[in-house]
mmCIF file of C-alpha atoms in Angstrom:
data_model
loop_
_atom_site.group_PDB
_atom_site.id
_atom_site.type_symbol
_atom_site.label_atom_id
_atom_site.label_comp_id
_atom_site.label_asym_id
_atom_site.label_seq_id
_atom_site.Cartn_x
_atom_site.Cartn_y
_atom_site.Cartn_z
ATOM 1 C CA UNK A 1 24.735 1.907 18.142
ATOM 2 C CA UNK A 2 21.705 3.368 19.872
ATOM 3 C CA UNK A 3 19.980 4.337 16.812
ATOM 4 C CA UNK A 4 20.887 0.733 15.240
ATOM 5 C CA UNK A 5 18.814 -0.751 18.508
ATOM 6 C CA UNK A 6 15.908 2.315 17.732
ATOM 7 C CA UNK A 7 15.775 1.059 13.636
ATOM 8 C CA UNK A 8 15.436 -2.631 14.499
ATOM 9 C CA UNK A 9 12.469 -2.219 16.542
ATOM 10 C CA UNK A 10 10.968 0.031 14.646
ATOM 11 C CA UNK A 11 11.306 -2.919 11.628
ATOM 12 C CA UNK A 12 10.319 -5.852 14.047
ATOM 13 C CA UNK A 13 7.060 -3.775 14.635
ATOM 14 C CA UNK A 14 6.297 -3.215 11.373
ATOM 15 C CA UNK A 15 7.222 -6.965 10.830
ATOM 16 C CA UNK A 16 4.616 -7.874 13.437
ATOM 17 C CA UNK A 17 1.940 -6.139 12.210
ATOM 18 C CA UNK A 18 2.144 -7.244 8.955
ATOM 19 C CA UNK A 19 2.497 -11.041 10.706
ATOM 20 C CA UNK A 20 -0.456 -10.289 12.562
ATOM 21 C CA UNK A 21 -2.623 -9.045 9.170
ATOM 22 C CA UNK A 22 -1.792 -11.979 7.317
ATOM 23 C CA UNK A 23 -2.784 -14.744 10.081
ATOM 24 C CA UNK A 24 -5.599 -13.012 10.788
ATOM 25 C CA UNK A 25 -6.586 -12.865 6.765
ATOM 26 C CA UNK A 26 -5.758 -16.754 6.587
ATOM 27 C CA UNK A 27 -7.798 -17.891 9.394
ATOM 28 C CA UNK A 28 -10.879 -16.017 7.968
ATOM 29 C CA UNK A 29 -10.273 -17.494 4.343
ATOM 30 C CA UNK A 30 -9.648 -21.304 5.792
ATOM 31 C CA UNK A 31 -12.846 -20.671 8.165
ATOM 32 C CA UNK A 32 -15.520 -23.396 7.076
ATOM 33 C CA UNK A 33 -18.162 -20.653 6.747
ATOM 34 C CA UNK A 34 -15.856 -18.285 4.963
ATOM 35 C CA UNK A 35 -18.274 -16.418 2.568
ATOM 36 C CA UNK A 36 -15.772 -15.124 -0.372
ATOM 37 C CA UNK A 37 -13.936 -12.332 -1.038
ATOM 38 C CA UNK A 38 -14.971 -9.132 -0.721
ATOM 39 C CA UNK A 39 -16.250 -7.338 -4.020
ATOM 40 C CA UNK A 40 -15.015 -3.737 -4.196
ATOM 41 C CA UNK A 41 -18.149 -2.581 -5.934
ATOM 42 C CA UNK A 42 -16.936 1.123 -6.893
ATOM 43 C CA UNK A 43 -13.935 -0.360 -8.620
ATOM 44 C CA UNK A 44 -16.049 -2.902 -10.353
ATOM 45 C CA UNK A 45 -18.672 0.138 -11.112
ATOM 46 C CA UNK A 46 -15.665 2.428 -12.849
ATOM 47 C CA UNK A 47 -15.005 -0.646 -14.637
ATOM 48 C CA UNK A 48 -17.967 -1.028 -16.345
ATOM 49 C CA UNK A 49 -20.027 1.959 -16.554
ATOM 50 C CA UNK A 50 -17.724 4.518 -18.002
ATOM 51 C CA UNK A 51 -20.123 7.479 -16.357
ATOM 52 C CA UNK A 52 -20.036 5.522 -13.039
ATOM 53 C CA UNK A 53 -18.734 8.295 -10.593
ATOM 54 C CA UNK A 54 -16.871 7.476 -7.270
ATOM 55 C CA UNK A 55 -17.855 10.642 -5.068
ATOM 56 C CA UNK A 56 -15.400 9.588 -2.318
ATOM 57 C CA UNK A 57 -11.969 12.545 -2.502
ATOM 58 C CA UNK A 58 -9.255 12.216 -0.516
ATOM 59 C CA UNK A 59 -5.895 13.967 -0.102
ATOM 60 C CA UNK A 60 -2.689 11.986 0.340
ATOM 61 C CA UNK A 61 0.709 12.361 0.154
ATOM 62 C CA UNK A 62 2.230 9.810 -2.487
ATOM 63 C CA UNK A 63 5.753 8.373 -3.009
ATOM 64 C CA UNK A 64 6.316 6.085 -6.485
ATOM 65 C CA UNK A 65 7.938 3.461 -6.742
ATOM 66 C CA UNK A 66 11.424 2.825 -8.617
ATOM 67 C CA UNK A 67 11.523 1.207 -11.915
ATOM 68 C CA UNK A 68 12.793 -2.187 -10.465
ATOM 69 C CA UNK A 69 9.906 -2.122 -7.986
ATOM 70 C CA UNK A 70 7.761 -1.958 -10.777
ATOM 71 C CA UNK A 71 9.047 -4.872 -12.427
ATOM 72 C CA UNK A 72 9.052 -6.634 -8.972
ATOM 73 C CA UNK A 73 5.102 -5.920 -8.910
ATOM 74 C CA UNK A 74 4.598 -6.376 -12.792
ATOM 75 C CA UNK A 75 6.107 -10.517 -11.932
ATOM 76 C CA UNK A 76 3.923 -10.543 -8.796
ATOM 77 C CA UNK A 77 0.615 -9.373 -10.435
ATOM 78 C CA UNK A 78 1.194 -11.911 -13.574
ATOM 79 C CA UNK A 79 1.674 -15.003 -11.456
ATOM 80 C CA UNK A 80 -1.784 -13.884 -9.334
ATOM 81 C CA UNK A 81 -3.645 -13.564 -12.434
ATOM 82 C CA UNK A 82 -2.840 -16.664 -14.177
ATOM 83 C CA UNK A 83 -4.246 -18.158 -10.838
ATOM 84 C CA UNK A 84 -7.118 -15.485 -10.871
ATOM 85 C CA UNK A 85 -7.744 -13.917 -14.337
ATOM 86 C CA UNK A 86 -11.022 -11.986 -13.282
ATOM 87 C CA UNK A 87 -8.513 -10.057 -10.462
ATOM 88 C CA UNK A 88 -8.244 -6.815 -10.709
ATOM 89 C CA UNK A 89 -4.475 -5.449 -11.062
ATOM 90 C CA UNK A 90 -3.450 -2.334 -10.438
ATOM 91 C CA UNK A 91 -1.664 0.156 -13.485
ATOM 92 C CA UNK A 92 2.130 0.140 -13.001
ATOM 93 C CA UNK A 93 1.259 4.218 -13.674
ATOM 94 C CA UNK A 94 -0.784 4.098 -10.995
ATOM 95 C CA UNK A 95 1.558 2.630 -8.453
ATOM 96 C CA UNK A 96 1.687 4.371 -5.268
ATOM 97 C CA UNK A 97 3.042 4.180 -1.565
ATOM 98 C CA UNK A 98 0.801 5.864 0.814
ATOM 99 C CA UNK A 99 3.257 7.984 3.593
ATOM 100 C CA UNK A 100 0.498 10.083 4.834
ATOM 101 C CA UNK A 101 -2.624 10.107 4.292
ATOM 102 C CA UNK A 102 -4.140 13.389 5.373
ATOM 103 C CA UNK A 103 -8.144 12.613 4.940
ATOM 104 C CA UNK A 104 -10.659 10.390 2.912
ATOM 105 C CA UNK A 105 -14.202 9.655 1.046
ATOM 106 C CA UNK A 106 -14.692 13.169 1.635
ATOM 107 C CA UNK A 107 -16.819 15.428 -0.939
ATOM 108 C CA UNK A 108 -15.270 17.675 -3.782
ATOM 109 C CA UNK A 109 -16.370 20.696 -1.681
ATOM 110 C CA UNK A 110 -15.031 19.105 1.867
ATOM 111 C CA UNK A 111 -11.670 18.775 0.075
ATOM 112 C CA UNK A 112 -10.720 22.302 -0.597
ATOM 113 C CA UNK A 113 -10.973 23.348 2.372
ATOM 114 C CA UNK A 114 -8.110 21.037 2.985
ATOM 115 C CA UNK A 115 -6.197 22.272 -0.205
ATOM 116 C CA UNK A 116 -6.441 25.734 1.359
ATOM 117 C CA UNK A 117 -4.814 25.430 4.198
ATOM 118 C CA UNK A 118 -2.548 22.459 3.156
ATOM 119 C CA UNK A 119 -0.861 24.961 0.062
ATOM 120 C CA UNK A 120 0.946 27.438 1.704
ATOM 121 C CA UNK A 121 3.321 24.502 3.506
ATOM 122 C CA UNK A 122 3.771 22.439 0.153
ATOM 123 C CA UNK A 123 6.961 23.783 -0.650
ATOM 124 C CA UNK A 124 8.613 22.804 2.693
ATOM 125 C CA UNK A 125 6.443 19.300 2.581
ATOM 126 C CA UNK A 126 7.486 18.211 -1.094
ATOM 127 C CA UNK A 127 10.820 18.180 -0.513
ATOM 128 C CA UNK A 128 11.472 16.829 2.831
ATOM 129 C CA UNK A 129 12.000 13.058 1.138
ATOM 130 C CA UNK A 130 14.487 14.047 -0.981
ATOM 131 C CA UNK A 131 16.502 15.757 1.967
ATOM 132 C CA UNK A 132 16.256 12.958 4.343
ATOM 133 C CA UNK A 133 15.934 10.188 1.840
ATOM 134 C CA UNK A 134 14.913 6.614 4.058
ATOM 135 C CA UNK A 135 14.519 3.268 2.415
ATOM 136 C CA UNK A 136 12.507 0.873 2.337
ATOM 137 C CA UNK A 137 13.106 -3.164 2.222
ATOM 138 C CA UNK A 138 12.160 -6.583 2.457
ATOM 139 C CA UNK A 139 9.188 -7.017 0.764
ATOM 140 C CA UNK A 140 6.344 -9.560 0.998
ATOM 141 C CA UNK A 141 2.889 -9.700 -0.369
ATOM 142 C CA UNK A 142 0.306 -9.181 2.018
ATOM 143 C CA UNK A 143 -2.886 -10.484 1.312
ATOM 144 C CA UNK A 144 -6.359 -9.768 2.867
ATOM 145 C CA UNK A 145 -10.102 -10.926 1.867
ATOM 146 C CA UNK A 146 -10.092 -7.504 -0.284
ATOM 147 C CA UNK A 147 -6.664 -7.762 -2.600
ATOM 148 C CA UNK A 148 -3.337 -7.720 -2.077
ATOM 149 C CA UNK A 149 -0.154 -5.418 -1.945
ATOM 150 C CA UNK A 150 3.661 -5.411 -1.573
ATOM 151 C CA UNK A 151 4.405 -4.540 2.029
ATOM 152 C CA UNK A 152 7.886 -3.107 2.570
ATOM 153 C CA UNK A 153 9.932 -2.643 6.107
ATOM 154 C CA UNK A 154 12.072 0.285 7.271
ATOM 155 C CA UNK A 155 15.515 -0.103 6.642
ATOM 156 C CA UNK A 156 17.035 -1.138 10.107
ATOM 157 C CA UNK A 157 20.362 0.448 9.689
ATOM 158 C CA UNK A 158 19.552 3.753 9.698
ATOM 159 C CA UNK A 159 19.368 6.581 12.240
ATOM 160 C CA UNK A 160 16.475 8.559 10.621
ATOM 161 C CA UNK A 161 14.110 5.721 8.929
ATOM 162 C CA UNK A 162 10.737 5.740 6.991
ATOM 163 C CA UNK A 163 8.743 5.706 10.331
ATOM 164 C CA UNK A 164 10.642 9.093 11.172
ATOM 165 C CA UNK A 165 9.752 10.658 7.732
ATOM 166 C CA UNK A 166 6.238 9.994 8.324
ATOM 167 C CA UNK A 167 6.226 11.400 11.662
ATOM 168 C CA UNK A 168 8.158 14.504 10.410
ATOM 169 C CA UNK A 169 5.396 14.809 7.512
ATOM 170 C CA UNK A 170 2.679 14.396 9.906
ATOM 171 C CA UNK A 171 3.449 16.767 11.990
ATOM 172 C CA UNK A 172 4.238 19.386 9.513
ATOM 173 C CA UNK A 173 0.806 18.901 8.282
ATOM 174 C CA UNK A 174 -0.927 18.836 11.680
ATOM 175 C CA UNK A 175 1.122 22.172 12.148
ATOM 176 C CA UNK A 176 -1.776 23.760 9.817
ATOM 177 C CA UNK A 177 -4.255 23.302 12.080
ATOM 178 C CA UNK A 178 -5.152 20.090 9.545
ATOM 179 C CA UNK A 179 -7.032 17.177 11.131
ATOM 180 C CA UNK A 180 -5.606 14.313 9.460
ATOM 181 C CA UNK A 181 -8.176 11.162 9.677
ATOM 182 C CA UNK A 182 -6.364 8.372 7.693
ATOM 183 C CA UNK A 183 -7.788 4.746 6.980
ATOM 184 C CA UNK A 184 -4.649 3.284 8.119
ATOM 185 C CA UNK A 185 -3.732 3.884 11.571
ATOM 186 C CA UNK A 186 -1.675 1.268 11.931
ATOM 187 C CA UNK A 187 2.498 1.133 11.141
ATOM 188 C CA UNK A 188 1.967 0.096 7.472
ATOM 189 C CA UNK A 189 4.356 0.685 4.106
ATOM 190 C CA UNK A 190 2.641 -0.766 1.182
ATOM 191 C CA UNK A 191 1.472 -0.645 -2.164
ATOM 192 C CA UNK A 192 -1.714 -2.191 -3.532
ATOM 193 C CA UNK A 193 -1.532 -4.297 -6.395
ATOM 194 C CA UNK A 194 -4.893 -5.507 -6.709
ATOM 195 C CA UNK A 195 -8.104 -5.742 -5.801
ATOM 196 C CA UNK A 196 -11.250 -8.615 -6.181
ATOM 197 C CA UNK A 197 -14.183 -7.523 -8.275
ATOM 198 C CA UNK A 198 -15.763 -10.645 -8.558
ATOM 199 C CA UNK A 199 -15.401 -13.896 -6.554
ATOM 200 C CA UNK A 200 -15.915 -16.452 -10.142
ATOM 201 C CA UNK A 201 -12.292 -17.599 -9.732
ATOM 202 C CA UNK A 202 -13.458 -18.787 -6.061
ATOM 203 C CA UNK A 203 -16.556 -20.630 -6.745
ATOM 204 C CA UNK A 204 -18.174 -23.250 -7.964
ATOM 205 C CA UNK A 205 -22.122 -23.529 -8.969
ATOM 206 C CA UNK A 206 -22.324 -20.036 -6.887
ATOM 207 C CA UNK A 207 -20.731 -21.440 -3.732
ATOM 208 C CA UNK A 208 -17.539 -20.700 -2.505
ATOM 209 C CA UNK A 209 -15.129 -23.607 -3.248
ATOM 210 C CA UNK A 210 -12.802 -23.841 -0.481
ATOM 211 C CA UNK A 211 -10.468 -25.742 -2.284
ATOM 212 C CA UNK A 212 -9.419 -23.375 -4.612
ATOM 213 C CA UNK A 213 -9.385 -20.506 -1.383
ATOM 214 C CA UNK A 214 -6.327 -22.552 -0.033
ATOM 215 C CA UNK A 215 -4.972 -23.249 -3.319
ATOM 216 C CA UNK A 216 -4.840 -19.554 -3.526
ATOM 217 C CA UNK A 217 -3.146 -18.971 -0.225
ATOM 218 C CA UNK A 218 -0.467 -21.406 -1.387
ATOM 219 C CA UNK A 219 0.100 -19.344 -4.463
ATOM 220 C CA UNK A 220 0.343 -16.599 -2.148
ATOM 221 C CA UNK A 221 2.991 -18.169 -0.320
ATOM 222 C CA UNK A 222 5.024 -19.225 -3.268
ATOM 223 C CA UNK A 223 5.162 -16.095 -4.102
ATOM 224 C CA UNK A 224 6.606 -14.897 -1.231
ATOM 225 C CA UNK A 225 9.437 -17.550 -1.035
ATOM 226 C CA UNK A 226 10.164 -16.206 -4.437
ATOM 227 C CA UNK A 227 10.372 -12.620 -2.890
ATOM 228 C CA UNK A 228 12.391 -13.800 0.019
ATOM 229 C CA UNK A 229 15.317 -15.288 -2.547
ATOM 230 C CA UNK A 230 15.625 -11.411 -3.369
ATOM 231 C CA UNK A 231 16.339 -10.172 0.006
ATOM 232 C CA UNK A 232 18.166 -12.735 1.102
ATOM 233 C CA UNK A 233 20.654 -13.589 -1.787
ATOM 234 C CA UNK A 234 22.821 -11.254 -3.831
ATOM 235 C CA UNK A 235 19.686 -9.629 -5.507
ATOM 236 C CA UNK A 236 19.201 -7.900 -1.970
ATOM 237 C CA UNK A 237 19.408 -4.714 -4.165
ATOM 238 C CA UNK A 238 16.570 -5.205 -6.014
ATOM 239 C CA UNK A 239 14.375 -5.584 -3.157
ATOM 240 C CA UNK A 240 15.348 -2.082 -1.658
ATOM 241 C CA UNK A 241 13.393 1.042 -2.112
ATOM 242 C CA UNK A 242 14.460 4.667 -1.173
ATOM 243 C CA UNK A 243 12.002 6.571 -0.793
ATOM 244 C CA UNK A 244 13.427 10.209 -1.819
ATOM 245 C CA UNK A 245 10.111 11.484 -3.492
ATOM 246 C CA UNK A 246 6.437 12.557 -2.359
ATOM 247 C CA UNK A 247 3.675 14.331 -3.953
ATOM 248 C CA UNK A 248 0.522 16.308 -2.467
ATOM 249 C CA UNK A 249 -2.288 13.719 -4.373
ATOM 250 C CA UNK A 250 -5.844 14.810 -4.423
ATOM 251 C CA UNK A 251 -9.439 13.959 -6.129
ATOM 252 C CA UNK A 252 -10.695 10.943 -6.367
ATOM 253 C CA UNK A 253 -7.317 8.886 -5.989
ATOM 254 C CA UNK A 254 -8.387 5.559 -4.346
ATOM 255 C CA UNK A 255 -6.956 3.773 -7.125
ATOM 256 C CA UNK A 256 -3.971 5.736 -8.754
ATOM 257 C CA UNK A 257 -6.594 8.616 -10.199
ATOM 258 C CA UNK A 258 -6.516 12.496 -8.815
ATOM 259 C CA UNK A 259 -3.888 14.610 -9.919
ATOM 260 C CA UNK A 260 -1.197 16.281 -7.958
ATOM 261 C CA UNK A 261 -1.493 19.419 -6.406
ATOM 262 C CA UNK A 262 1.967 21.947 -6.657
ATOM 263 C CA UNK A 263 2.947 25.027 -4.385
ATOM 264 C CA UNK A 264 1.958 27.578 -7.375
ATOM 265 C CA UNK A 265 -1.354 26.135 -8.049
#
């Protein structure tokens, strides 16, 4: 079929770029001068300073992941932090996949000007997912010098797929005269896991032991070889995500936080 041909290279591209991401992260953590990981300082700030404020708003449109997702992640994120206690590792409440990210680190102010105009279409936007519900599959973790998440594939079997549900979204949303200006431009379905707020599991007397970088990166891969046996044997199921729900998310949401905004706010 035609759109059978269409699905499959929409997946293979999605599988490439994630490819690409991960080779590029490796070479940079097995580089000789490889300086650590990087800190994410505003996390690590909320962390410890309970009147730390991040100033940085953002409005994007959220889908959640299924219960056995969750326990998919909750497996993943205990085998990385008995490798890397100090790791940070995101909620299971706070899960979240990214479809469309309409702006970010913008100020409180900034932001309503995009809740104004966004409003009057979230009635039509909210439940486009659940009328043209796509899934989402194969999972691996994809890993970069500033955490990790669980990157997913479009389904390859299907005439209208996740790529097409973002496009539809986007479009809707541009419709309002809406500049969107997301962080990832690239084709991308994940969710973030966690995130480094300290590079002590990584060094040794204050320099980075590159030792324990690869032994990371082969935890990494372990992990994925574990994933793999899901989507490969007769757990396939389990690996599979449709994506049939979406939420207008705004505030200060960079790591699960905001609160959703409804049609009769």
């Amino acid at each position: 079929c035609t759109f059978t041909t269409k699905a499959h290279r929409i997946q293979t591209r999605y599988d490439d770029l994630r490819l690409q991401n991960m080779r590029r992260e490796r070479d940079k953590m097995l580089d000789p001068t490889f300086p650590g990981m990087f800190v994410d300082t505003v996390l690590r700030g909320l962390l410890e300073n309970p009147a730390f404020v991040d100033p940085r708003h953002a409005m994007t449109f959220w889908s959640r992941p299924p219960s056995h997702i969750k326990d998919i992640v909750k497996q993943v994120q205990e085998k990385l932090s008995e490798f890397c206690p100090k790791i940070w590792v995101a909620p299971l409440s706070a899960l979240h996949l990214s479809v469309v990210e309409v702006v970010h680190s913008i100020s409180a102010e900034e932001l309503s000007t995009y809740v104004s105009k966004i409003r009057p279409i979230l009635d039509e936007l909210i439940p486009m997912p659940g009328h043209f519900p796509t899934r989402l599959t194969k999972p691996i973790l994809l890993f970069s010098v500033a955490g990790l998440a669980l990157s997913f594939l479009p389904e390859d079997t299907e005439e209208y797929t996740y790529h097409h549900l973002r496009r539809d979204l986007f479009d809707m949303i541009s419709s309002t005269g809406v500049k969107l200006s997301p962080r990832y431009v690239a084709l991308t379905a994940h969710i973030t896991l966690a995130r480094f707020i300290s590079n002590d599991d990584f060094e040794n007397d204050g320099c980075v032991d590159h030792d324990r970088v690869q032994a990371w990166l082969s935890v990494i891969d372990n992990i994925n070889a574990w994933l793999k046996s899901f989507w490969e044997g007769e757990k396939s199921h389990l690996a599979e995500w449709s994506v049939d729900n979406v939420e207008c998310r705004v505030g200060t949401n960079w790591y699960g936080g905001g609160h959703s905004l409804n049609p009769d706010e």
